[in-house]
mmCIF file of C-alpha atoms in Angstrom:
data_model
loop_
_atom_site.group_PDB
_atom_site.id
_atom_site.type_symbol
_atom_site.label_atom_id
_atom_site.label_comp_id
_atom_site.label_asym_id
_atom_site.label_seq_id
_atom_site.Cartn_x
_atom_site.Cartn_y
_atom_site.Cartn_z
ATOM 1 C CA MET A 1030 0.144 -0.509 0.075
ATOM 2 C CA ALA A 1031 1.087 3.554 -0.959
ATOM 3 C CA LYS A 1032 -0.297 6.382 -1.186
ATOM 4 C CA ALA A 1033 -1.155 7.958 -4.501
ATOM 5 C CA GLY A 1034 1.286 11.130 -4.485
ATOM 6 C CA SER A 1035 -0.397 12.999 -7.774
ATOM 7 C CA ARG A 1036 -3.765 13.637 -8.917
ATOM 8 C CA PHE A 1037 -5.231 11.257 -11.847
ATOM 9 C CA THR A 1038 -8.046 9.659 -13.522
ATOM 10 C CA LEU A 1039 -7.998 5.937 -12.616
ATOM 11 C CA CYS A 1040 -10.119 4.065 -15.627
ATOM 12 C CA ILE A 1041 -11.540 1.613 -14.332
ATOM 13 C CA GLU A 1042 -12.190 -1.515 -17.900
ATOM 14 C CA THR A 1043 -14.859 -4.234 -17.557
ATOM 15 C CA PRO A 1044 -16.560 -6.278 -20.245
ATOM 16 C CA ASP A 1045 -19.508 -4.058 -20.728
ATOM 17 C CA ASP A 1046 -18.528 -0.360 -19.617
ATOM 18 C CA GLU A 1047 -15.361 1.296 -18.627
ATOM 19 C CA TYR A 1048 -15.717 3.388 -14.984
ATOM 20 C CA CYS A 1049 -13.443 6.462 -14.869
ATOM 21 C CA GLN A 1050 -12.626 7.996 -10.563
ATOM 22 C CA GLY A 1051 -10.043 10.981 -9.712
ATOM 23 C CA VAL A 1052 -7.374 10.254 -7.683
ATOM 24 C CA ASP A 1053 -6.094 13.314 -4.489
ATOM 25 C CA PRO A 1054 -2.321 12.515 -3.944
ATOM 26 C CA ASP A 1055 -3.515 11.558 -0.097
ATOM 27 C CA ASP A 1056 -5.490 8.311 -1.399
ATOM 28 C CA LEU A 1057 -4.427 4.912 -1.078
ATOM 29 C CA VAL A 1058 -3.025 2.457 -3.450
ATOM 30 C CA ALA A 1059 -3.179 -0.921 -2.123
ATOM 31 C CA VAL A 1060 -2.638 -4.175 -3.621
ATOM 32 C CA SER A 1061 -3.443 -7.275 -2.252
ATOM 33 C CA MET A 1062 -2.419 -11.534 -3.374
ATOM 34 C CA PRO A 1063 -5.769 -13.281 -1.611
ATOM 35 C CA GLU A 1064 -3.034 -16.429 -2.108
ATOM 36 C CA GLY A 1065 0.054 -15.019 -1.442
ATOM 37 C CA GLY A 1066 3.383 -14.314 -3.861
ATOM 38 C CA PRO A 1067 6.118 -12.632 -3.792
ATOM 39 C CA ILE A 1068 5.858 -9.140 -2.726
ATOM 40 C CA GLU A 1069 7.847 -7.866 -5.699
ATOM 41 C CA GLN A 1070 5.450 -8.174 -8.171
ATOM 42 C CA ALA A 1071 3.281 -6.144 -5.829
ATOM 43 C CA ARG A 1072 5.051 -4.238 -5.484
ATOM 44 C CA MET A 1073 5.567 -3.651 -9.274
ATOM 45 C CA MET A 1074 1.063 -3.462 -9.558
ATOM 46 C CA LEU A 1075 1.168 -0.820 -6.981
ATOM 47 C CA GLU A 1076 4.021 1.211 -9.076
ATOM 48 C CA LEU A 1077 2.092 1.282 -12.572
ATOM 49 C CA VAL A 1078 -1.055 2.271 -10.669
ATOM 50 C CA ARG A 1079 0.302 5.055 -8.791
ATOM 51 C CA ARG A 1080 2.949 6.085 -10.681
ATOM 52 C CA TYR A 1081 2.094 5.366 -14.854
ATOM 53 C CA HIS A 1082 -2.077 4.879 -14.037
ATOM 54 C CA ILE A 1083 -2.452 1.933 -15.721
ATOM 55 C CA PRO A 1084 -5.831 1.582 -16.216
ATOM 56 C CA LEU A 1085 -7.927 -1.598 -13.921
ATOM 57 C CA VAL A 1086 -8.877 -5.004 -15.372
ATOM 58 C CA VAL A 1087 -11.819 -6.392 -14.224
ATOM 59 C CA LEU A 1088 -13.095 -9.720 -15.675
ATOM 60 C CA PRO A 1089 -16.242 -10.955 -14.510
ATOM 61 C CA LYS A 1090 -15.892 -14.432 -11.572
ATOM 62 C CA ASN A 1091 -16.693 -16.958 -14.751
ATOM 63 C CA HIS A 1092 -14.426 -15.684 -17.152
ATOM 64 C CA PRO A 1093 -11.729 -18.182 -18.724
ATOM 65 C CA GLY A 1094 -9.125 -15.252 -17.296
ATOM 66 C CA SER A 1095 -10.036 -14.444 -14.099
ATOM 67 C CA LYS A 1096 -8.097 -17.639 -12.790
ATOM 68 C CA ARG A 1097 -4.672 -16.522 -13.721
ATOM 69 C CA LEU A 1098 -5.192 -13.053 -11.989
ATOM 70 C CA SER A 1099 -2.994 -13.357 -8.774
ATOM 71 C CA MET A 1100 -3.768 -9.464 -7.726
ATOM 72 C CA VAL A 1101 -6.654 -7.016 -6.713
ATOM 73 C CA VAL A 1102 -6.470 -3.709 -7.002
ATOM 74 C CA SER A 1103 -7.877 -1.015 -4.487
ATOM 75 C CA VAL A 1104 -7.696 2.826 -4.130
ATOM 76 C CA ALA A 1105 -9.552 4.986 -2.214
ATOM 77 C CA PRO A 1106 -9.598 7.552 0.858
ATOM 78 C CA ALA A 1107 -9.833 5.039 2.708
ATOM 79 C CA ILE A 1108 -10.048 0.794 2.562
ATOM 80 C CA LEU A 1109 -11.462 -1.743 4.812
ATOM 81 C CA LEU A 1110 -9.788 -5.184 3.878
ATOM 82 C CA ALA A 1111 -12.304 -7.785 4.305
ATOM 83 C CA CYS A 1112 -11.992 -11.309 4.166
ATOM 84 C CA ASP A 1113 -16.075 -12.447 3.266
ATOM 85 C CA ILE A 1114 -16.396 -10.635 0.142
ATOM 86 C CA ARG A 1115 -16.130 -11.911 -3.340
ATOM 87 C CA ARG A 1116 -12.870 -12.271 -4.117
ATOM 88 C CA GLY A 1117 -11.788 -8.805 -6.900
ATOM 89 C CA THR A 1118 -11.316 -5.555 -7.550
ATOM 90 C CA HIS A 1119 -14.351 -3.991 -6.248
ATOM 91 C CA PRO A 1120 -16.041 -0.610 -8.592
ATOM 92 C CA GLU A 1121 -16.676 0.287 -5.069
ATOM 93 C CA GLN A 1122 -12.844 0.416 -4.727
ATOM 94 C CA HIS A 1123 -13.008 1.443 -0.573
ATOM 95 C CA LEU A 1124 -13.066 -2.876 0.153
ATOM 96 C CA LEU A 1125 -10.497 -5.274 -0.284
ATOM 97 C CA CYS A 1126 -10.113 -9.327 -0.177
ATOM 98 C CA SER A 1127 -7.959 -10.039 2.620
ATOM 99 C CA SER A 1128 -6.769 -13.238 4.499
ATOM 100 C CA ALA A 1129 -8.702 -13.785 7.623
ATOM 101 C CA GLU A 1130 -6.223 -12.042 10.554
ATOM 102 C CA PHE A 1131 -6.640 -9.203 8.050
ATOM 103 C CA SER A 1132 -9.840 -8.780 7.704
ATOM 104 C CA GLY A 1133 -11.781 -5.801 9.785
ATOM 105 C CA LEU A 1134 -8.748 -3.601 8.990
ATOM 106 C CA SER A 1135 -8.905 -0.286 7.965
ATOM 107 C CA LEU A 1136 -6.578 2.041 6.093
ATOM 108 C CA VAL A 1137 -7.101 5.954 5.680
ATOM 109 C CA GLY A 1138 -4.810 8.344 4.217
ATOM 110 C CA ILE A 1139 -4.569 12.305 5.995
ATOM 111 C CA PRO A 1140 -2.232 14.798 4.935
ATOM 112 C CA GLY A 1141 1.221 13.692 5.843
ATOM 113 C CA GLY A 1142 0.379 9.949 6.335
ATOM 114 C CA VAL A 1143 -1.420 6.902 6.817
ATOM 115 C CA THR A 1144 -4.265 6.148 10.085
ATOM 116 C CA ILE A 1145 -4.461 2.283 10.548
ATOM 117 C CA GLU A 1146 -6.874 0.674 11.797
ATOM 118 C CA ASN A 1147 -7.413 -2.616 13.967
ATOM 119 C CA LEU A 1148 -4.279 -4.118 12.851
ATOM 120 C CA PRO A 1149 -3.687 -7.339 14.960
ATOM 121 C CA PRO A 1150 -1.973 -7.765 17.218
ATOM 122 C CA GLY A 1151 1.925 -9.349 16.583
ATOM 123 C CA VAL A 1152 2.409 -7.150 13.702
ATOM 124 C CA GLU A 1153 5.288 -6.322 12.174
ATOM 125 C CA MET A 1154 4.609 -3.310 9.825
ATOM 126 C CA VAL A 1155 7.775 -2.891 7.452
ATOM 127 C CA HIS A 1156 8.537 0.333 4.902
ATOM 128 C CA LEU A 1157 9.604 -0.180 1.391
ATOM 129 C CA ASN A 1158 11.234 2.269 -0.746
ATOM 130 C CA ALA A 1159 9.747 2.144 -3.305
ATOM 131 C CA GLU A 1160 12.542 4.842 -4.984
ATOM 132 C CA LYS A 1161 15.622 2.913 -3.178
ATOM 133 C CA SER A 1162 14.372 -0.571 -4.842
ATOM 134 C CA SER A 1163 13.724 1.128 -8.643
ATOM 135 C CA ALA A 1164 17.521 2.080 -8.572
ATOM 136 C CA ASP A 1165 19.141 -0.346 -6.873
ATOM 137 C CA LYS A 1166 17.339 -2.663 -10.144
ATOM 138 C CA GLN A 1167 18.529 -0.280 -12.442
ATOM 139 C CA GLN A 1168 22.621 -0.857 -11.164
#
């Protein structure tokens, strides 16, 4: 998860329509990989959305390609993690499917930071520096 960092228009493509929403610098971009996977993959998706403003593609559950999409994305001022929703990118954008241990966790973008509520006890927070990571890969 990271703050959007700039104002832009995010387009969400579905088989039947295109939805576009305004994103503000303090909004959050969160990537979830409900079945797990490498954090670098999630970090790349995060940067594609927040830095390069790529559109999100939402496929219906019965689409043949849905089972190969391992990441879901949410972009909103506040994001609620839930384990009892259907996996996928939700048009409402304030919901993101998560594991049961993080269900109920609330993330809110505020000027200068992020507020996290309902963090489970014992969770270790790690801050990843996207700028440093990108520079490391170019060397």
